[in-house]
Amino acid sequence: RVGLCLERGPQMVVAVLGVLKAGGVVVTTMPMLRAGEIGAVLAKAKASHAIVDSRCLDDFAEAATQVGCVRSTLTYNGDRGGGALERRLDDVAPHFTAAATRADDPALIAFTSGTTGHPKGALGTHRNLITNILSSGYSGARPYLRRGEMPPELTPKVGLMVIPLFHVTACSASLMGAVFAGHTTIFMRKWDVEQAMAIIQREKVSLTGGVPTIAWQLLEHPARANYDLSSLEMIAYGGAPSAPELVKRIYTEFGALPDILAQMQGDPEEWTPPTMGYRFRDVDFVDGVLYARGAKLGLRDRKHESSRLSYRRPERALSGSMYESWIGNHWFGNWLLNDCLTYRLAEAAGH
C-alpha cells in the first residue's frame, strides 16, 4: 500500500498508474493535510511506502514517524528536480512487466474529507477502475443508440481537470477514461476562472467541470466575452444539486447538444423500470459485502475472494439502504435517501 501525497498534475497520474502496474494499492491523501490528519490516513490504510511532494514532506515525515508503518518514502521535487524519485527513475528501465492482478484485488483506498467525523477509507478494486471506463463509453454512446445510430469512432479530446486527484471522481471516474481514450488532460493546481478561460481558448478544451459553482463562474464572469469558449462540448459537474436554470444557461450559451440536455433534465417520452430501495438496519458494509447476524450478502457475485487486503470491521453497525437498478446494478448507502425522491418513496413503500 503506497501513500501518495502529491499536487494534482502529471506526476500524480504517473504515480497512480505505476503503483497499480506494480501490483500495489494506491492510498491517496490530500496535500493540504497536516501531520495529525496524514497520520490518521496512513494508520488506517497501513501504508508501507510513500511518494511525497517535497513541499508536503515536513508534515508527512512527522506523521510517518508517529504511526511507524511507512518503511520507505520517495520525495518528488517537481520542476526543480533532484528529488529521490527522480534519482531512482534515472536507474530504472523505461518498461516493466505489470504484476499479475485479478479483477477483485484491491487497487485504491480513498478517504472521505472527515467533515462529519474521522476520515473513512473507501476501498476500490481493479474492477471498479475498469468499470468507470466502460461506464464513460456507455454514456457517450447512449444518445446515438437511442436514435438508432452507430456511435462515432473514438477521437481524442482535450480536457481541463480542476478537481483534486486524491478524490475518486478525478482519480478514477475521470482519469481512467481519459487515459484509455487517449485524451489530453490539462491540470490546474488552483481554480482561477479567468486563467481557466484562457486555457480553454488556447488549448481548444472540449470538456471540463467539477461542481456547479465552476459552471456558474464560467457563465457569469465579466471577462467571459474576452475569450473564445466555443470549443467546449461538455461541462460536467456533481457534488451538489444542479439548478434547472444552470442547465438551460449551459445549453443556450454554450450550445450543448440536445441529447446531453435531455439526459440532464429527463426525457418525458422515455420510460424505464424503477430503481428499488431496500432498507437495512444494524449491518456492517465492508468491501462490497453486507454483514449482519452471522450472514453476509455481496452486492454482486465474485469469482475470487481477495485476501491481499484485510480491513478491520467497523466498530459500530450501520443503517442504510441497498438500491437495485433495472439493469442489475447495486449500491449501498444512506446519502441518496435525502437527495432523491425516488429512494424516499421506495423506503416509504417498505422495499
Short mmCIF file of C-alpha atoms in Angstrom, two decimals:
data_model
loop_
_atom_site.label_atom_id
_atom_site.label_comp_id
_atom_site.label_asym_id
_atom_site.label_seq_id
_atom_site.Cartn_x
_atom_site.Cartn_y
_atom_site.Cartn_z
CA ARG A 1 0.00 0.00 0.00
CA VAL A 2 1.58 3.21 -1.23
CA GLY A 3 0.60 6.59 0.15
CA LEU A 4 0.59 9.40 -2.42
CA CYS A 5 0.85 12.98 -1.20
CA LEU A 6 1.26 14.93 -4.43
CA GLU A 7 -0.19 18.02 -6.04
CA ARG A 8 -2.54 17.27 -8.91
CA GLY A 9 -0.62 17.06 -12.12
CA PRO A 10 1.17 14.61 -14.43
CA GLN A 11 3.36 13.31 -11.59
CA MET A 12 0.31 12.15 -9.64
CA VAL A 13 -1.03 10.37 -12.74
CA VAL A 14 2.28 8.57 -13.31
CA ALA A 15 2.47 7.59 -9.63
CA VAL A 16 -1.08 6.16 -9.61
CA LEU A 17 -0.57 4.13 -12.78
CA GLY A 18 2.88 2.98 -11.70
CA VAL A 19 1.67 1.69 -8.34
CA LEU A 20 -1.24 -0.14 -9.99
CA LYS A 21 1.01 -1.68 -12.64
CA ALA A 22 3.42 -2.87 -9.93
CA GLY A 23 0.55 -4.59 -8.12
CA GLY A 24 0.35 -2.13 -5.25
CA VAL A 25 -2.62 -0.39 -3.67
CA VAL A 26 -2.86 3.38 -4.11
CA VAL A 27 -3.62 5.34 -0.92
CA THR A 28 -4.47 8.94 -1.81
CA THR A 29 -4.03 11.80 0.65
CA MET A 30 -4.88 15.47 0.37
CA PRO A 31 -1.71 17.62 0.03
CA MET A 32 -3.21 20.26 2.35
CA LEU A 33 -3.49 17.88 5.32
CA ARG A 34 -1.33 18.44 8.39
CA ALA A 35 0.68 15.82 10.25
CA GLY A 36 -2.07 14.58 12.56
CA GLU A 37 -4.53 14.16 9.69
CA ILE A 38 -1.98 12.46 7.44
CA GLY A 39 -1.09 10.09 10.28
CA ALA A 40 -4.71 9.03 10.68
CA VAL A 41 -4.92 8.14 6.98
CA LEU A 42 -1.62 6.25 6.95
CA ALA A 43 -2.51 4.29 10.08
CA LYS A 44 -5.95 3.25 8.86
CA ALA A 45 -4.65 2.20 5.45
CA LYS A 46 -1.46 0.65 6.89
CA ALA A 47 0.57 2.28 4.12
CA SER A 48 4.04 0.72 3.86
CA HIS A 49 5.56 3.03 1.21
CA ALA A 50 5.01 6.61 0.08
CA ILE A 51 5.68 9.07 -2.73
CA VAL A 52 5.59 12.64 -1.44
CA ASP A 53 5.88 16.10 -2.96
CA SER A 54 8.83 17.81 -1.26
CA ARG A 55 6.54 20.73 -0.35
CA CYS A 56 4.50 18.35 1.82
CA LEU A 57 7.45 16.46 3.28
CA ASP A 58 7.68 18.09 6.74
CA ASP A 59 4.13 17.19 7.77
CA PHE A 60 4.32 13.79 6.08
CA ALA A 61 7.59 12.87 7.76
CA GLU A 62 6.18 13.83 11.17
CA ALA A 63 3.08 11.71 10.51
CA ALA A 64 5.11 8.73 9.28
CA THR A 65 7.26 8.85 12.40
CA GLN A 66 4.17 8.84 14.62
CA VAL A 67 2.42 5.87 13.00
CA GLY A 68 5.52 3.78 12.24
CA CYS A 69 4.06 1.76 9.35
CA VAL A 70 5.77 3.58 6.45
CA ARG A 71 9.02 1.76 5.63
CA SER A 72 10.23 3.89 2.70
CA THR A 73 9.49 7.35 1.30
CA LEU A 74 10.45 8.79 -2.08
CA THR A 75 10.31 12.57 -2.48
CA TYR A 76 9.43 14.35 -5.70
CA ASN A 77 10.91 17.78 -6.30
CA GLY A 78 8.74 18.98 -9.16
CA ASP A 79 10.24 21.33 -11.72
CA ARG A 80 13.33 21.78 -9.56
CA GLY A 81 14.36 18.13 -9.99
CA GLY A 82 16.86 16.41 -7.75
CA GLY A 83 14.37 14.51 -5.61
CA ALA A 84 14.78 10.87 -4.54
CA LEU A 85 12.13 9.78 -7.04
CA GLU A 86 13.89 11.50 -9.94
CA ARG A 87 17.20 9.89 -8.98
CA ARG A 88 15.57 6.46 -8.71
CA LEU A 89 13.97 6.84 -12.15
CA ASP A 90 17.36 7.52 -13.72
CA ASP A 91 18.38 3.94 -12.89
CA VAL A 92 15.13 2.20 -13.83
CA ALA A 93 14.31 0.66 -17.20
CA PRO A 94 11.58 2.59 -19.05
CA HIS A 95 9.36 -0.51 -19.32
CA PHE A 96 8.47 -3.26 -16.88
CA THR A 97 6.02 -6.12 -16.85
CA ALA A 98 2.85 -5.46 -14.94
CA ALA A 99 2.24 -7.57 -11.84
CA ALA A 100 -0.48 -10.19 -12.14
CA THR A 101 -3.66 -8.90 -10.50
CA ARG A 102 -7.27 -10.05 -10.52
CA ALA A 103 -10.42 -8.02 -11.02
CA ASP A 104 -11.40 -8.07 -7.34
CA ASP A 105 -7.94 -7.35 -5.97
CA PRO A 106 -7.74 -4.02 -4.12
CA ALA A 107 -6.40 -1.12 -6.17
CA LEU A 108 -7.31 2.13 -4.39
CA ILE A 109 -8.07 3.35 -0.88
CA ALA A 110 -9.54 6.85 -0.98
CA PHE A 111 -10.55 8.68 2.17
CA THR A 112 -13.50 10.90 2.92
CA SER A 113 -12.85 14.50 3.93
CA GLY A 114 -13.64 13.98 7.61
CA THR A 115 -16.07 16.90 7.77
CA THR A 116 -18.57 14.77 9.74
CA GLY A 117 -16.06 12.76 11.78
CA HIS A 118 -12.80 10.93 11.26
CA PRO A 119 -11.93 10.25 7.60
CA LYS A 120 -13.10 6.84 6.42
CA GLY A 121 -11.29 4.75 3.83
CA ALA A 122 -13.25 3.55 0.81
CA LEU A 123 -11.76 0.52 -0.93
CA GLY A 124 -11.82 0.26 -4.73
CA THR A 125 -10.82 -2.75 -6.81
CA HIS A 126 -9.28 -3.08 -10.26
CA ARG A 127 -12.77 -3.97 -11.46
CA ASN A 128 -14.06 -0.64 -10.13
CA LEU A 129 -11.45 1.30 -12.11
CA ILE A 130 -12.19 -0.56 -15.34
CA THR A 131 -15.94 -0.22 -14.80
CA ASN A 132 -15.59 3.56 -14.87
CA ILE A 133 -14.01 3.31 -18.33
CA LEU A 134 -16.90 1.17 -19.57
CA SER A 135 -19.48 3.48 -17.97
CA SER A 136 -17.94 6.53 -19.64
CA GLY A 137 -18.04 4.80 -23.01
CA TYR A 138 -21.64 3.76 -22.48
CA SER A 139 -22.67 7.30 -21.53
CA GLY A 140 -21.06 8.68 -24.67
CA ALA A 141 -22.68 6.08 -26.93
CA ARG A 142 -26.16 6.22 -25.38
CA PRO A 143 -27.53 9.28 -27.24
CA TYR A 144 -26.63 7.77 -30.62
CA LEU A 145 -28.01 4.32 -29.76
CA ARG A 146 -31.29 5.87 -28.65
CA ARG A 147 -31.64 7.37 -32.12
CA GLY A 148 -30.76 4.06 -33.76
CA GLU A 149 -27.39 5.37 -34.96
CA MET A 150 -23.93 3.89 -34.67
CA PRO A 151 -21.73 5.84 -32.23
CA PRO A 152 -18.84 7.63 -33.96
CA GLU A 153 -15.27 6.45 -33.73
CA LEU A 154 -13.49 7.49 -30.56
CA THR A 155 -11.49 10.67 -31.11
CA PRO A 156 -9.01 12.12 -28.59
CA LYS A 157 -10.15 15.35 -26.96
CA VAL A 158 -8.67 17.93 -24.61
CA GLY A 159 -9.93 18.12 -21.04
CA LEU A 160 -9.27 20.66 -18.31
CA MET A 161 -9.19 18.96 -14.88
CA VAL A 162 -9.64 21.28 -11.92
CA ILE A 163 -10.85 18.81 -9.29
CA PRO A 164 -8.38 17.14 -6.88
CA LEU A 165 -6.77 13.86 -7.89
CA PHE A 166 -6.91 12.47 -4.35
CA HIS A 167 -10.69 12.27 -4.83
CA VAL A 168 -12.26 9.27 -6.59
CA THR A 169 -14.10 11.47 -9.11
CA ALA A 170 -10.83 12.64 -10.62
CA CYS A 171 -8.55 9.70 -9.79
CA SER A 172 -10.95 7.03 -11.01
CA ALA A 173 -14.02 8.23 -12.87
CA SER A 174 -12.28 10.98 -14.88
CA LEU A 175 -8.68 9.90 -15.13
CA MET A 176 -9.13 6.26 -16.16
CA GLY A 177 -11.48 7.10 -19.03
CA ALA A 178 -9.22 9.90 -20.25
CA VAL A 179 -6.14 7.66 -20.28
CA PHE A 180 -7.98 4.87 -22.08
CA ALA A 181 -9.38 7.23 -24.72
CA GLY A 182 -6.04 8.93 -25.29
CA HIS A 183 -7.37 12.35 -24.26
CA THR A 184 -5.04 15.21 -23.38
CA THR A 185 -5.58 16.31 -19.79
CA ILE A 186 -4.52 19.74 -18.56
CA PHE A 187 -4.32 20.22 -14.79
CA MET A 188 -4.99 23.38 -12.81
CA ARG A 189 -3.46 23.22 -9.35
CA LYS A 190 -5.71 26.02 -8.14
CA TRP A 191 -9.01 27.13 -9.66
CA ASP A 192 -8.97 30.57 -11.25
CA VAL A 193 -11.86 31.23 -13.61
CA GLU A 194 -10.08 33.74 -15.88
CA GLN A 195 -6.98 31.56 -16.11
CA ALA A 196 -9.29 28.63 -16.94
CA MET A 197 -10.94 30.59 -19.76
CA ALA A 198 -7.51 31.48 -21.17
CA ILE A 199 -6.53 27.79 -21.14
CA ILE A 200 -9.82 26.78 -22.80
CA GLN A 201 -9.23 29.29 -25.61
CA ARG A 202 -5.52 28.50 -26.10
CA GLU A 203 -5.74 24.67 -25.89
CA LYS A 204 -9.19 24.30 -27.51
CA VAL A 205 -10.53 22.47 -24.45
CA SER A 206 -13.65 20.44 -25.17
CA LEU A 207 -14.62 19.22 -21.68
CA THR A 208 -14.23 20.50 -18.14
CA GLY A 209 -16.26 20.88 -14.95
CA GLY A 210 -16.25 19.92 -11.30
CA VAL A 211 -19.04 21.47 -9.24
CA PRO A 212 -21.97 23.71 -10.25
CA THR A 213 -20.16 26.82 -8.96
CA ILE A 214 -17.48 26.35 -11.63
CA ALA A 215 -20.11 26.28 -14.36
CA TRP A 216 -21.78 29.42 -12.97
CA GLN A 217 -18.45 31.27 -12.87
CA LEU A 218 -17.68 30.36 -16.47
CA LEU A 219 -21.10 31.67 -17.49
CA GLU A 220 -21.17 34.88 -15.47
CA HIS A 221 -17.58 36.12 -15.24
CA PRO A 222 -17.42 39.73 -16.52
CA ALA A 223 -14.39 38.94 -18.71
CA ARG A 224 -16.03 35.97 -20.45
CA ALA A 225 -16.62 37.94 -23.65
CA ASN A 226 -12.85 38.36 -23.99
CA TYR A 227 -12.32 34.63 -24.50
CA ASP A 228 -13.38 32.17 -27.17
CA LEU A 229 -15.00 29.22 -25.35
CA SER A 230 -16.64 27.76 -28.45
CA SER A 231 -14.54 24.59 -28.26
CA LEU A 232 -16.40 23.45 -25.13
CA GLU A 233 -18.61 20.43 -25.78
CA MET A 234 -19.37 19.38 -22.22
CA ILE A 235 -19.37 20.88 -18.73
CA ALA A 236 -19.81 18.02 -16.26
CA TYR A 237 -20.37 18.55 -12.57
CA GLY A 238 -21.64 16.88 -9.41
CA GLY A 239 -21.29 17.09 -5.66
CA ALA A 240 -24.24 19.46 -5.29
CA PRO A 241 -27.77 19.83 -6.69
CA SER A 242 -27.99 21.45 -10.12
CA ALA A 243 -30.40 24.32 -10.62
CA PRO A 244 -32.61 23.90 -13.74
CA GLU A 245 -31.62 27.43 -14.74
CA LEU A 246 -27.96 26.40 -14.86
CA VAL A 247 -28.73 23.55 -17.28
CA LYS A 248 -30.66 25.93 -19.54
CA ARG A 249 -27.87 28.52 -19.46
CA ILE A 250 -25.26 25.93 -20.44
CA TYR A 251 -27.48 24.84 -23.32
CA THR A 252 -28.30 28.31 -24.63
CA GLU A 253 -24.89 29.95 -24.14
CA PHE A 254 -22.51 27.10 -24.88
CA GLY A 255 -24.70 25.27 -27.38
CA ALA A 256 -24.87 21.96 -25.51
CA LEU A 257 -26.14 19.04 -27.55
CA PRO A 258 -29.90 18.44 -27.15
CA ASP A 259 -29.17 14.83 -26.17
CA ILE A 260 -27.00 15.97 -23.27
CA LEU A 261 -29.70 18.38 -22.14
CA ALA A 262 -32.30 15.61 -22.26
CA GLN A 263 -30.09 13.40 -20.08
CA MET A 264 -29.77 16.16 -17.50
CA GLN A 265 -33.45 17.04 -17.38
CA GLY A 266 -35.02 13.64 -18.06
CA ASP A 267 -36.99 12.76 -21.16
CA PRO A 268 -40.78 12.65 -20.52
CA GLU A 269 -41.23 10.42 -23.60
CA GLU A 270 -38.91 7.74 -22.22
CA TRP A 271 -39.85 5.13 -19.60
CA THR A 272 -37.53 2.78 -17.77
CA PRO A 273 -38.29 0.36 -14.92
CA PRO A 274 -37.83 1.84 -11.44
CA THR A 275 -34.89 1.63 -9.10
CA MET A 276 -35.88 -0.22 -5.94
CA GLY A 277 -34.59 0.56 -2.46
CA TYR A 278 -34.27 -1.93 0.40
CA ARG A 279 -33.77 -0.68 3.94
CA PHE A 280 -31.24 -2.45 6.20
CA ARG A 281 -30.50 -1.73 9.84
CA ASP A 282 -27.58 -2.77 12.07
CA VAL A 283 -25.31 -4.07 9.34
CA ASP A 284 -21.64 -3.85 8.53
CA PHE A 285 -20.62 -2.88 4.99
CA VAL A 286 -17.04 -3.85 4.10
CA ASP A 287 -15.60 -4.04 0.57
CA GLY A 288 -18.92 -4.50 -1.21
CA VAL A 289 -20.31 -7.08 1.25
CA LEU A 290 -23.09 -6.61 3.82
CA TYR A 291 -22.69 -8.46 7.13
CA ALA A 292 -25.46 -8.99 9.71
CA ARG A 293 -26.05 -11.62 12.41
CA GLY A 294 -23.57 -14.09 11.01
CA ALA A 295 -24.86 -13.83 7.42
CA LYS A 296 -23.36 -11.93 4.51
CA LEU A 297 -24.62 -10.63 1.17
CA GLY A 298 -22.34 -9.46 -1.66
CA LEU A 299 -23.69 -6.67 -3.83
CA ARG A 300 -22.53 -8.69 -6.82
CA ASP A 301 -21.17 -12.18 -7.47
CA ARG A 302 -17.40 -12.60 -7.19
CA LYS A 303 -15.29 -15.22 -8.89
CA HIS A 304 -12.43 -14.72 -6.44
CA GLU A 305 -12.27 -13.65 -2.82
CA SER A 306 -9.38 -11.24 -2.35
CA SER A 307 -7.12 -11.95 0.60
CA ARG A 308 -4.46 -9.38 -0.22
CA LEU A 309 -6.00 -6.66 1.91
CA SER A 310 -7.88 -7.04 5.17
CA TYR A 311 -9.97 -4.27 6.63
CA ARG A 312 -10.97 -4.04 10.26
CA ARG A 313 -14.69 -4.38 10.71
CA PRO A 314 -16.48 -1.16 11.76
CA GLU A 315 -16.80 -0.66 15.49
CA ARG A 316 -20.39 0.47 15.13
CA ALA A 317 -23.05 -1.11 12.95
CA LEU A 318 -24.62 0.95 10.20
CA SER A 319 -28.06 1.64 8.86
CA GLY A 320 -28.57 2.24 5.18
CA SER A 321 -30.32 1.16 2.02
CA MET A 322 -29.38 -1.05 -0.86
CA TYR A 323 -30.52 0.17 -4.28
CA GLU A 324 -31.07 -2.10 -7.25
CA SER A 325 -31.49 -0.59 -10.71
CA TRP A 326 -33.41 -2.16 -13.55
CA ILE A 327 -30.16 -3.23 -15.25
CA GLY A 328 -28.95 -5.07 -12.15
CA ASN A 329 -26.55 -2.58 -10.57
CA HIS A 330 -26.44 -2.47 -6.77
CA TRP A 331 -25.42 0.29 -4.37
CA PHE A 332 -25.47 0.56 -0.60
CA GLY A 333 -25.54 3.81 1.34
CA ASN A 334 -27.76 6.34 3.06
CA TRP A 335 -26.95 9.61 1.28
CA LEU A 336 -29.45 9.02 -1.53
CA LEU A 337 -32.35 8.87 0.89
CA ASN A 338 -32.06 12.61 1.40
CA ASP A 339 -31.16 13.59 -2.16
CA CYS A 340 -33.59 11.69 -4.36
CA LEU A 341 -37.38 11.48 -4.06
CA THR A 342 -37.40 8.06 -5.76
CA TYR A 343 -35.49 6.47 -2.92
CA ARG A 344 -37.62 8.09 -0.23
CA LEU A 345 -40.72 6.76 -1.96
CA ALA A 346 -39.16 3.29 -2.16
CA GLU A 347 -38.39 3.36 1.54
CA ALA A 348 -41.91 4.50 2.37
CA ALA A 349 -43.26 1.58 0.33
CA GLY A 350 -41.33 -0.82 2.55
CA HIS A 351 -38.93 -2.09 -0.10
#
